[in-house]
Amino acid sequence: MAFAYLAPALIVMGLSGVLPMMFVGYYALHDTFAGNSFVWVGLTWFGQVLTSPEFYGAAARSLGFALLVLAIQVPLGIYIALRLPPKGVLSSIYIVLMTIPLLTPSIVVGYLWKVLTLPQAGLLFEGLRWLGGGLDMNSPAVTWAVLLLMDAWHWTSLVVLLCFAGLRAIPDDYYRAASIDGAGRWAVFRHIQLPKLRLVLLIAVLLRFMDAFMIYSEAYVVTRGGPGVSTTFLSHELVQTALIQFDLGQGGAMAVIYFAIMVCVSWAFFRLIVPRAPAAAGERAT
Amino acid sequence: MRHRFSLAPLIYVTLLMVPVYWLIVMSLKTNAEIKSGITLLPREPTIANFRMILGDPDWYMGYVNALAYVLINVAISVTVAIPAAYAFSRYRFAGDRLLFFGFLMFRMMAPAILLVPFVQIFSDLGLIDTYIAVAIAHCFFNVPLAIWILEGFISAVPREMDESARIDGYGTWGFFHRILLPQIAPGIAVTAFFCFMFSWVEFLLANALTTIDAKPIGGIMTRAGGVLAADISLLAAASVIGLIPGVVLIFFMKNHLARGFSMGRVT
């Protein structure tokens, strides 16, 4: 019976997830001439990818970027969610406005931030110059700062919205009890709000980590991967290998390794989230 | 808790709006004015860029195309996710946790990984440059997300509801249609919102799977972007119009947004 309910989702995911993944696995184990005759090469491509400094460089940059994104957006998102008025017109206005960046297509985000950093036309560039500084897009540190700022602009509000939803779900009684006990702001946060936010925070962290780890379009529009390779992330390296150099085997092997990293990270998060998800549902079912 | 007024959200939202403001200002300027240095308001506001985009099918069809595949994707994702989420919520079967994780894993997968096979599969099927190709491709991240969110909402509906519906003589379809769906309507709205968001912002696959007829606005902007330095104001206007579907969606969703995304049981 359960299977009948799952069938439509399984068919769609088979077509849009499992089948392409099988293709990737096939590319990774074969060599091809002009994309139509394939020869088994075993783990050759994996060997090549795993000894390539470009791959490790890109993977390290992606990981670093994703961790910095979390370090900035999670505390900022929690802080803003705590300070938002819980209800009222002002609260609605804030939330509506902060949702706009979330619904901005990534290519528009890229152009917007590209333009902001241009001399003459760019508010960021000219603003910093007006303040007596400057914006040197040939410096890796500066381009990283711009990309982090851009990502914070685009996605921090997702963390805010999720945390805000989590906070709204805390009954007023908890706060009343806390104030009777004379708990300060920090104690309320540490012992009431933070534990209640645990699940939404895990969701927010997982979504933000993964999406930052696979960043492509926005960063590419702003920096083209440069200066040098300083903002060439894993997705860029992969698209470059598979589509531009049309090296399907090496691209496939890289994709499989990329996939393996994502499975490991998802599994770690899943173990943290799930004790309350389908397992709990199972208990009710029996 | 008694809320103390705080400046922090005001500052945060203001900073978020600065780039949006700048985009709108640039879209109303001429290129000559943009190049001549910084002004906080356009000296001679012009809507020439908007008129040009909205008068040229090569441009405005980009929005129509993007909206088309996004809406098809949302429809598919929500439709297949509702029964699946119901199964995860109500049944226990061998490997249910593993299957749930299997779905979730795809939500976490980079579009870049699947790019080449998608191009190959859809070329073989003759579906390159169609809405359905992009809509199906985007399912790999939206279906799992939809199942995940909806599972929380369905689990918040008491099981007794299922049983009393069965006693009242509702069949499976009648139960879903008359009993369950009205109960989880807010959940469906939240799910549709998230699916819309992630499909609407995605660019890599949407651009690679289309050539002319189904090209999203982002692809058209990229093509024009070769002359980015020359026509900032036109691209700014294209970007401003690109914000509108999101703003419309936010308007429809504003009550749900203001109440916070109550993610069913998950929160």
Short mmCIF file of N, CA and C in Angstrom, two decimals, chain A residues 100-111 153-154 217-218, chain B residues 63 197 200-203 217-218 221 239 242-246:
data_model
loop_
_atom_site.label_atom_id
_atom_site.label_comp_id
_atom_site.label_asym_id
_atom_site.label_seq_id
_atom_site.Cartn_x
_atom_site.Cartn_y
_atom_site.Cartn_z
N ILE A 100 12.46 39.26 -0.68
CA ILE A 100 12.77 39.62 -2.08
C ILE A 100 14.10 39.03 -2.56
N PRO A 101 15.20 39.19 -1.79
CA PRO A 101 16.45 38.58 -2.29
C PRO A 101 16.35 37.08 -2.52
N LEU A 102 15.57 36.38 -1.69
CA LEU A 102 15.44 34.93 -1.83
C LEU A 102 14.86 34.54 -3.18
N LEU A 103 14.02 35.42 -3.72
CA LEU A 103 13.34 35.09 -4.97
C LEU A 103 13.98 35.79 -6.16
N THR A 104 15.22 36.23 -5.97
CA THR A 104 15.94 36.84 -7.09
C THR A 104 16.70 35.75 -7.82
N PRO A 105 16.46 35.60 -9.13
CA PRO A 105 17.17 34.56 -9.89
C PRO A 105 18.67 34.71 -9.73
N SER A 106 19.37 33.58 -9.67
CA SER A 106 20.80 33.67 -9.34
C SER A 106 21.59 34.46 -10.38
N ILE A 107 21.12 34.41 -11.63
CA ILE A 107 21.85 35.17 -12.65
C ILE A 107 21.69 36.67 -12.41
N VAL A 108 20.50 37.08 -11.94
CA VAL A 108 20.27 38.49 -11.61
C VAL A 108 21.12 38.88 -10.41
N VAL A 109 21.21 38.00 -9.43
CA VAL A 109 22.07 38.27 -8.27
C VAL A 109 23.50 38.52 -8.75
N GLY A 110 23.96 37.65 -9.65
CA GLY A 110 25.31 37.79 -10.18
C GLY A 110 25.52 39.13 -10.87
N TYR A 111 24.61 39.48 -11.78
CA TYR A 111 24.75 40.76 -12.48
C TYR A 111 24.71 41.94 -11.53
N TRP A 153 23.66 38.46 1.25
CA TRP A 153 22.50 39.25 0.79
C TRP A 153 21.42 38.33 0.24
N HIS A 154 21.83 37.34 -0.53
CA HIS A 154 20.86 36.48 -1.20
C HIS A 154 20.14 35.55 -0.22
N SER A 217 26.40 29.84 -10.57
CA SER A 217 26.11 30.96 -11.46
C SER A 217 26.51 32.32 -10.91
N GLU A 218 26.09 32.61 -9.67
CA GLU A 218 26.31 33.96 -9.13
C GLU A 218 27.80 34.26 -9.12
N TYR B 63 10.89 35.67 -19.75
CA TYR B 63 10.15 35.58 -18.47
C TYR B 63 9.06 34.53 -18.57
N MET B 197 10.71 28.89 -5.42
CA MET B 197 11.94 29.63 -5.14
C MET B 197 13.17 28.93 -5.71
N TRP B 200 13.05 28.73 -9.57
CA TRP B 200 13.14 30.06 -10.18
C TRP B 200 14.56 30.62 -10.13
N VAL B 201 15.30 30.35 -9.07
CA VAL B 201 16.65 30.90 -8.97
C VAL B 201 17.69 30.05 -9.70
N GLU B 202 17.36 28.78 -10.00
CA GLU B 202 18.37 27.90 -10.62
C GLU B 202 18.68 28.36 -12.04
N PHE B 203 19.92 28.34 -12.41
CA PHE B 203 20.28 28.85 -13.73
C PHE B 203 21.05 27.85 -14.59
N ILE B 217 14.97 33.90 -18.98
CA ILE B 217 15.47 35.28 -19.08
C ILE B 217 16.94 35.36 -18.71
N GLY B 218 17.37 34.52 -17.77
CA GLY B 218 18.77 34.54 -17.38
C GLY B 218 19.68 34.23 -18.56
N MET B 221 19.80 37.20 -20.80
CA MET B 221 20.67 38.23 -20.21
C MET B 221 22.13 37.88 -20.39
N SER B 239 16.67 42.84 -15.10
CA SER B 239 16.73 42.28 -13.74
C SER B 239 15.55 42.72 -12.91
N GLY B 242 12.72 40.83 -13.72
CA GLY B 242 12.93 39.49 -13.18
C GLY B 242 12.58 39.36 -11.71
N LEU B 243 12.53 40.51 -11.01
CA LEU B 243 12.15 40.46 -9.59
C LEU B 243 10.64 40.35 -9.42
N ILE B 244 9.89 40.78 -10.46
CA ILE B 244 8.44 40.94 -10.29
C ILE B 244 7.72 39.63 -9.94
N PRO B 245 7.98 38.52 -10.65
CA PRO B 245 7.24 37.29 -10.27
C PRO B 245 7.45 36.92 -8.80
N GLY B 246 8.67 37.12 -8.30
CA GLY B 246 8.95 36.84 -6.90
C GLY B 246 8.14 37.73 -6.00
#
